[in-house]
Coordinates of C-alpha atoms in Angstrom, one line a residue:
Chain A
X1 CA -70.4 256.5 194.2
X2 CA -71.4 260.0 195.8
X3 CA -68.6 259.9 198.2
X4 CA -64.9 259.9 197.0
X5 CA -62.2 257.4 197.7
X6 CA -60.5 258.5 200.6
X7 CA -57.5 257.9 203.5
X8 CA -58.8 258.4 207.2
X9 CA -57.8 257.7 210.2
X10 CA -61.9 256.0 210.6
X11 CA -60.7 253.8 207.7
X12 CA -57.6 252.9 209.7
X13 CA -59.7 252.1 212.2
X14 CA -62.4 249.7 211.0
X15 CA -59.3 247.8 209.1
X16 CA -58.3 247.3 212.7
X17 CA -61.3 246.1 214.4
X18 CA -61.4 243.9 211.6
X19 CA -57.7 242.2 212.2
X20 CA -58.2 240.0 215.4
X21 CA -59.4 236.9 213.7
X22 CA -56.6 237.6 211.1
X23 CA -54.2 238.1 214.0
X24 CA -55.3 234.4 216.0
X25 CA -54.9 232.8 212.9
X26 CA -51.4 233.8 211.9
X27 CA -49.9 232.8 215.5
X28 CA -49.7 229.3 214.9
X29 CA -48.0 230.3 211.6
X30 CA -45.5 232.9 213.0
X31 CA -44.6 231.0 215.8
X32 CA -43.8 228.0 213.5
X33 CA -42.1 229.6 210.7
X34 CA -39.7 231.2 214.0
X35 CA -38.6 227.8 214.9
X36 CA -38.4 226.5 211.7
X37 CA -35.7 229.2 211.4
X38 CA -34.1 228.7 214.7
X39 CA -33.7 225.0 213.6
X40 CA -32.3 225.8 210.2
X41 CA -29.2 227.8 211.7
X42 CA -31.0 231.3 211.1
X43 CA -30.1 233.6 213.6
X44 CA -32.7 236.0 215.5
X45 CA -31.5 239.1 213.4
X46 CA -31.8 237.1 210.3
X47 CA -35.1 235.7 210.7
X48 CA -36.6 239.0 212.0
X49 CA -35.4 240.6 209.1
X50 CA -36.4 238.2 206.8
X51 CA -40.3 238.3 208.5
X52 CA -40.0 242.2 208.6
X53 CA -39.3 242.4 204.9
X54 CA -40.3 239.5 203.3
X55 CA -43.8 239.3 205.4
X56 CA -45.2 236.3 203.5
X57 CA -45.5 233.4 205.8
X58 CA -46.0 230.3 203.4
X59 CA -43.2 231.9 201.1
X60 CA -40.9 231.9 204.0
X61 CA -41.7 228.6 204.9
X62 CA -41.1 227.0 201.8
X63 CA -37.6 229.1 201.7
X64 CA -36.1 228.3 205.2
X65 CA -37.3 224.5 204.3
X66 CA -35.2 225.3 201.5
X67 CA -32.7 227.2 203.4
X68 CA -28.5 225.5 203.2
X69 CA -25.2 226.5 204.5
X70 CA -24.2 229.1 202.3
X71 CA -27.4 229.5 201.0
X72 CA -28.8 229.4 197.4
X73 CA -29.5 233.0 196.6
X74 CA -31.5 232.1 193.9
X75 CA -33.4 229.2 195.0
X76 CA -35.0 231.2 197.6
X77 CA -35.5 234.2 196.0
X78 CA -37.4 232.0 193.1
X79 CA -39.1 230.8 196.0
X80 CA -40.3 233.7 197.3
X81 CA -41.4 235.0 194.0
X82 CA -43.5 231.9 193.0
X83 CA -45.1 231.4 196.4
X84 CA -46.3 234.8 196.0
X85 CA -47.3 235.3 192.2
X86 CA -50.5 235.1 193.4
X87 CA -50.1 238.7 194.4
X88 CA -49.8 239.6 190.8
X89 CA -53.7 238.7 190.4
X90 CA -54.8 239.6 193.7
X91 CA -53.0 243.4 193.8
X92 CA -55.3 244.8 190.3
X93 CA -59.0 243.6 192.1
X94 CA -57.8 246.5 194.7
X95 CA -57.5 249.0 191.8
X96 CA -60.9 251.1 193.3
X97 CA -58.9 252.3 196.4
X98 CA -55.3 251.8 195.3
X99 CA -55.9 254.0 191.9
X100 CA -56.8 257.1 194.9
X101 CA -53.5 256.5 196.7
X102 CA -50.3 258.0 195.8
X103 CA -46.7 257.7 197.7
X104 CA -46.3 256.0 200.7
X105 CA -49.7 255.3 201.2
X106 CA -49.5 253.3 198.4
X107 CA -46.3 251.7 198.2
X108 CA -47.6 250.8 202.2
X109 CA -50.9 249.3 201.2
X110 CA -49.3 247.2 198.8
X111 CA -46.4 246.4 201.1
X112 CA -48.8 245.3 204.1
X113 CA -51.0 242.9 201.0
X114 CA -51.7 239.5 202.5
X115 CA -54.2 236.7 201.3
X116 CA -56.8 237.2 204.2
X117 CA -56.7 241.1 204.3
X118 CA -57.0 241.4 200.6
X119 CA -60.1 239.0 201.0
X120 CA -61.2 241.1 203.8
X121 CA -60.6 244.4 201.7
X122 CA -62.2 243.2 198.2
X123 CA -65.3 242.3 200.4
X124 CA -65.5 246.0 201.6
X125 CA -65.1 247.0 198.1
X126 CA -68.2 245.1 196.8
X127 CA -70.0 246.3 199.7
X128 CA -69.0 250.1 199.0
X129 CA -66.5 250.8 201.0
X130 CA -64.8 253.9 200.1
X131 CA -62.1 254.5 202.8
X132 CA -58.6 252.8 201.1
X133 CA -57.2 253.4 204.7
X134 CA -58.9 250.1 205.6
X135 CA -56.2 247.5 204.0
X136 CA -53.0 249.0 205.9
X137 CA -54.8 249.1 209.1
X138 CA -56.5 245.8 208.9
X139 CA -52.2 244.7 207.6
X140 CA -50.5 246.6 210.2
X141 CA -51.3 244.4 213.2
X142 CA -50.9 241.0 210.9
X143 CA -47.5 242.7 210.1
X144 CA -46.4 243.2 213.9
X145 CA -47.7 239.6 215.2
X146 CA -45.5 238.0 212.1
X147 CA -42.5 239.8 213.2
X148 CA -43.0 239.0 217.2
X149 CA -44.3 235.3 216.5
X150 CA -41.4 234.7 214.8
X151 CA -38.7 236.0 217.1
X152 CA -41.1 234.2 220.1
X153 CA -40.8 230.8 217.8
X154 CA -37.2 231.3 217.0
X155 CA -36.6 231.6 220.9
X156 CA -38.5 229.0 222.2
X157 CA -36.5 226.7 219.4
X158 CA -36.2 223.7 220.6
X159 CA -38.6 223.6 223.4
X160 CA -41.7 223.2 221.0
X161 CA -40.4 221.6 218.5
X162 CA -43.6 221.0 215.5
X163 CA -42.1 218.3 213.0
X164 CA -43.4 218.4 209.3
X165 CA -47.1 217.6 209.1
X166 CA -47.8 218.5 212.3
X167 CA -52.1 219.3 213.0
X168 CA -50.6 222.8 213.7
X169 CA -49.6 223.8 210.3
X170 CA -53.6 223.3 209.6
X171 CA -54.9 226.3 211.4
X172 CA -53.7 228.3 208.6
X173 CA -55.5 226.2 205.8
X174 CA -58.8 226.7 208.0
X175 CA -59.0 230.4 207.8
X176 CA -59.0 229.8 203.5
X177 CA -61.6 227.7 204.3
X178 CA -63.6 229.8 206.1
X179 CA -62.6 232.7 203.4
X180 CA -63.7 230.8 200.4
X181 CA -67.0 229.9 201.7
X182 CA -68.6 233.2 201.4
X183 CA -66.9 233.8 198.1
X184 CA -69.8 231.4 196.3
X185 CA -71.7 233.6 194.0
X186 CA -74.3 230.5 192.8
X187 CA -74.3 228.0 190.4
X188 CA -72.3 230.1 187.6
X189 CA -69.4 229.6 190.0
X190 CA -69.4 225.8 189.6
X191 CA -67.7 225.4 186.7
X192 CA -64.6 228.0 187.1
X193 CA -64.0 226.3 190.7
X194 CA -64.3 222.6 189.6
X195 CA -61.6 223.5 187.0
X196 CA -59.7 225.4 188.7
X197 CA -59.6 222.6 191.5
X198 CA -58.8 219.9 189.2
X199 CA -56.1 222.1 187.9
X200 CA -54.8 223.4 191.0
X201 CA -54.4 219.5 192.1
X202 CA -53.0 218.5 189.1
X203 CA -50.0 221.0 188.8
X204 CA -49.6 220.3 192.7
X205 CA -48.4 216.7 191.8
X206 CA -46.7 217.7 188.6
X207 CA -44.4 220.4 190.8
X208 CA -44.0 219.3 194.5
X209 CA -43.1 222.1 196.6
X210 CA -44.0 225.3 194.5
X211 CA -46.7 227.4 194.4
X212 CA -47.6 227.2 190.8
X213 CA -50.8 225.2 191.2
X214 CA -52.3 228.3 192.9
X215 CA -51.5 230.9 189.7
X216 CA -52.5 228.1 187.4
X217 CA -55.4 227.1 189.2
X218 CA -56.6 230.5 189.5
X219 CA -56.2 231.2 186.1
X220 CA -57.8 227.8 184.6
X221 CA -60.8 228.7 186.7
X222 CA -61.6 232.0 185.6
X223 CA -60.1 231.5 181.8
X224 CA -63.3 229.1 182.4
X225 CA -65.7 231.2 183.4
X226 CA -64.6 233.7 181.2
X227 CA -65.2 232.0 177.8
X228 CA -68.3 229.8 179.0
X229 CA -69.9 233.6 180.2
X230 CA -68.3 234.8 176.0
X231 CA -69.8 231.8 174.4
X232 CA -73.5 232.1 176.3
X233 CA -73.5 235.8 175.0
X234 CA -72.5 234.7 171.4
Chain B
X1 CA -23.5 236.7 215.6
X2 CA -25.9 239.3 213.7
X3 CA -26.4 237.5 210.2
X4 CA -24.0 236.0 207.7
X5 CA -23.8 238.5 204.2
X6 CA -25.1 236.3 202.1
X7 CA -28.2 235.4 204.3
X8 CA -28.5 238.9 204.7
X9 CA -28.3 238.9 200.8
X10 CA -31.0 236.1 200.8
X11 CA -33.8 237.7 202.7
X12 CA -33.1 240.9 200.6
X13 CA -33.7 239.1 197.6
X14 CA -36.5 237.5 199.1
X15 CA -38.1 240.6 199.9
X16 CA -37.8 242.2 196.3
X17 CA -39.5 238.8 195.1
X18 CA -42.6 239.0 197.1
X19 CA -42.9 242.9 197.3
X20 CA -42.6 242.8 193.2
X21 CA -45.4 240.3 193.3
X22 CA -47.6 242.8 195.8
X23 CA -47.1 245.8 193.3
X24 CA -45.8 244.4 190.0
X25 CA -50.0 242.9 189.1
X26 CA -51.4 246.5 190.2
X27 CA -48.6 248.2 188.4
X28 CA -49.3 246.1 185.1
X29 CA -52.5 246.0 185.0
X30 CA -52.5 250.3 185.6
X31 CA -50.7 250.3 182.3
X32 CA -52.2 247.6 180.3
X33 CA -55.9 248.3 180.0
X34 CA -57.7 244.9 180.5
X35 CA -60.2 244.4 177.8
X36 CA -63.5 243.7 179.2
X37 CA -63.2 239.7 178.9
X38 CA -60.0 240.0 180.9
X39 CA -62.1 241.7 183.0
X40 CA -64.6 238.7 183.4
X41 CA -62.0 236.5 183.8
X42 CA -60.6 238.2 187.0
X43 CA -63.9 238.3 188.5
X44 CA -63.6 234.7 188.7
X45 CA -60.1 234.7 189.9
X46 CA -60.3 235.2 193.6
X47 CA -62.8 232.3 194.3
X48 CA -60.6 230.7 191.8
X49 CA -57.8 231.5 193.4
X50 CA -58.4 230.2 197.2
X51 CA -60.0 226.9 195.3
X52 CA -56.9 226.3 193.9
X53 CA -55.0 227.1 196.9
X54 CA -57.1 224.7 199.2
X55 CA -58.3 221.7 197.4
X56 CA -54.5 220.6 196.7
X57 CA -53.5 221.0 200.4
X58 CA -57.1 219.3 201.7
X59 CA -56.5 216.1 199.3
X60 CA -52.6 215.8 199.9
X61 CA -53.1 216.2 203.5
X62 CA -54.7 212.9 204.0
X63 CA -57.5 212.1 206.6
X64 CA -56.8 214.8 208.9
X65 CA -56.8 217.7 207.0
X66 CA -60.0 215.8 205.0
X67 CA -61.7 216.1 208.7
X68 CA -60.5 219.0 209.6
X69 CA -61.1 220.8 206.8
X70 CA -65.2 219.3 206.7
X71 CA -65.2 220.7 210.7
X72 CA -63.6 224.1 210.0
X73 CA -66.5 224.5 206.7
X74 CA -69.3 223.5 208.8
X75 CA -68.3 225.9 211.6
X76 CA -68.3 228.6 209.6
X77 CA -71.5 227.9 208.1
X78 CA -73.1 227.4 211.4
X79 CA -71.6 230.3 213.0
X80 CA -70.3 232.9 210.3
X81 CA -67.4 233.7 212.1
X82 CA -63.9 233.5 210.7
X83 CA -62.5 232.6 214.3
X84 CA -64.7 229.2 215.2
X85 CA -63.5 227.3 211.9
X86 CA -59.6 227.8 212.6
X87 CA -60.3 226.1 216.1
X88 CA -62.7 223.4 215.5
X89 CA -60.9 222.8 212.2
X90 CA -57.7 222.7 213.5
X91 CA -58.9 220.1 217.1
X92 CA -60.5 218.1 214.4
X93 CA -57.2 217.6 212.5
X94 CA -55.1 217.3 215.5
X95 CA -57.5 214.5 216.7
X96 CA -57.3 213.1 213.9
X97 CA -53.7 212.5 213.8
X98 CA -53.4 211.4 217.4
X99 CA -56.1 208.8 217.0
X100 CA -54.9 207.5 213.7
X101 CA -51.1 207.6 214.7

C-alpha cells in the first residue's frame, strides 16, 4: 500500500493489452445480438443505439427476444434491469480503485463495467494493482467491438441467420468457464458454490427467462459461506 | 427510417436500467457501511456469482453445452489461457449438435 491509487495513461494501457481475449470472445455475441435485431424489425440506428448505451449483451438479448411492435416499454426496461442486477454486487468489490476516482473517470469506469473486465480488474486488485485506469481501458475496446459487431450482424441479417440454440451462442458461456476456474480459493469454497449452484438452478426453472437465478445464486452462496465462516468463529 | 419514438424511448430506458445496476451497488454500498460479515459474505460473491450464472446454463443446455463446457474447463486448465477454452469449448458443442441432430 506504499504507492497511491492512481489514473495513468500506463494503467490505460495494460487494461488494453489485457482486452483481446475479452474482444474474440464478445464477436460471436455482438454479431448475434446485431441480427437478432435486424430480424426483430430494429433498424441500424436503433440497434446501435441501444448497443452504445445499453452495452450489456445478454441484457439485450433477452430484450430484443422480448422486443414487439410498439414495444413494451416496461418489459424491456425490467429486462434490462434484472439481467444486470448482478452489477449491483459486482460494482462495490471495485471500491479500492473506484473510491480514488471522481467525475467522469468514474461515472466512465462504471459505465464501461462488464462481467469479464470486472473479473479481470478484481484480479489486479488482489494482486496489487494500484492504477484504476486499468478497468476503462481493458472496457473501451469491448465497448467499440459490441457497437461494430452489432451493426456488422444487423447488416449481414439474413445471410447468417443463427436460430435459437445454436453452438454459437456457447462461446460466450466458455469464457465464464474459463473465468470461474481460477476463482477457486480451496475447499472453504465448496460449500458457498454448491449452494449457490443448486440455488442458481433452482430459481432458473422457477423463472424461465430472467436473470434472477444469478443475484439469488450469488447471494445463497456467499450468505453460506458467510454464516458457516460466523458459526466456526463462535 | 432512423428509429420509431418509442423504441427510441425503449433503449433509453434500457440504458438507465443497466447503467443504475453499474453504479447503483458502488453508490449503496459508499453510503451504507457493510458490517464486517457483510463483508465476508461478498468475498464469496463473485465465485458465487459466475457459479450461479454457469451451472443453470451448462445443465439446461443439454449434451452439447455438457461437452462443451467439460472441453472449454479442461482447456483452460491445460493451457491457462482465457482464449483456447472459448474455441475448443465452443467446436466441442457445435460437434455436438451436428452429430446428435
Amino acid at each position: 500500500m506504499s504507492i497511491a491509487t492512481r489514473f495513468t495513461w500506463a494503467g490505460i494501457r495494460r487494461g488494453l493489452r489485457a482486452s483481446p481475449a475479452l474482444v474474440v470472445a464478445g464477436l460471436p455475441f455482438g454479431v448475434v445480438t446485431g441480427l437478432a435485431a435486424q430480424s426483430q424489425g430494429l433498424t441500424l440506428a436503433e440497434a446501435t443505439l441501444m448497443s452504445m448505451f445499453v452495452f450489456a449483451g445478454s441484457a439485450q438479448l433477452l430484450a430484443i427476444g422480448a422486443w414487439t411492435a410498439p414495444v413494451s416499454v416496461l418489459s424491456v426496461g425490467l429486462a434490462s434491469f434484472s439481467v444486470n442486477l448482478r452489477f449491483l454486487l459486482m460494482g462495490p468489490l471495485l471500491a479500492p480503485w473506484l473510491d480514488h476516482l471522481r467525475g467522469w473517470r468514474r461515472g466512465l469506469s462504471l459505465f464501461l463495467l462488464v462481467d469479464h473486465n470486472w473479473a479481470l480488474s478484481l484480479r489486479e486488485i488482489k494482486a496489487g494493482e494500484r492504477d484504476a485506469a486499468y478497468l476503462i481501458g481493458s472496457g473501451a475496446p469491448l465497448w467499440i467491438t459490441w457497437v461494430a459487431c452489432t451493426i456488422a450482424g444487423h447488416l449481414l441479417g439474413s445471410v447468417v441467420a443463427a436460430p435459437p440454440g445454436h453452438p454459437v451462442y456457447f462461446a460466450g458461456l466458455t469464457v465464464f468457464i474459463a473465468l470461474l476456474l481460477p476463482m477457486w480459493r480451496g475447499l472453504g469454497d465448496l460449500l458457498p458454490w454448491a449452494v449457490a449452484g443448486a440455488v442458481a438452478f433452482s430459481v432458473s426453472r422457477l423463472l424461465p427467462g430472467s436473470s434472477w437465478h444469478i443475484v439469488v445464486g450469488a447471494l445463497a452462496g456467499g450468505l453460506a459461506g458467510g454464516l458457516r465462516d460466523r458459526w466456526r468463529r463462535s | 427510417m432512423h428509429g420509431d419514438p418509442l423504441n427510441l424511448l425503449a433503449i433509453l430506458v434500457m440504458a438507465l436500467g443497466a447503467y443504475g445496476c453499474r453504479a447503483g451497488g458502488y453508490w449503496l454500498f459508499n453510503r451504507v457501511n457493510p458490517s464486517p460479515a457483510v463483508r465476508a459474505l461478498l468475498a464469496y460473491v463473485p465465485g458465487c456469482l459466475f457459479v450461479s450464472y454457469v451451472t443453470p446454463a451448462v445443465i439446461n443446455g443439454g449434451p452439447k453445452a455438457w461437452v462443451g463446457a467439460a472441453v472449454a474447463a479442461v482447456t483452460m486448465k491445460l493451457t491457462g489461457s482465457l482464449v483456447w477454452p472459448i474455441f475448443t469449448g465452443t467446436a466441442a458443442a457445435w460437434l455436438t449438435w451436428l452429430l446428435m441432430s
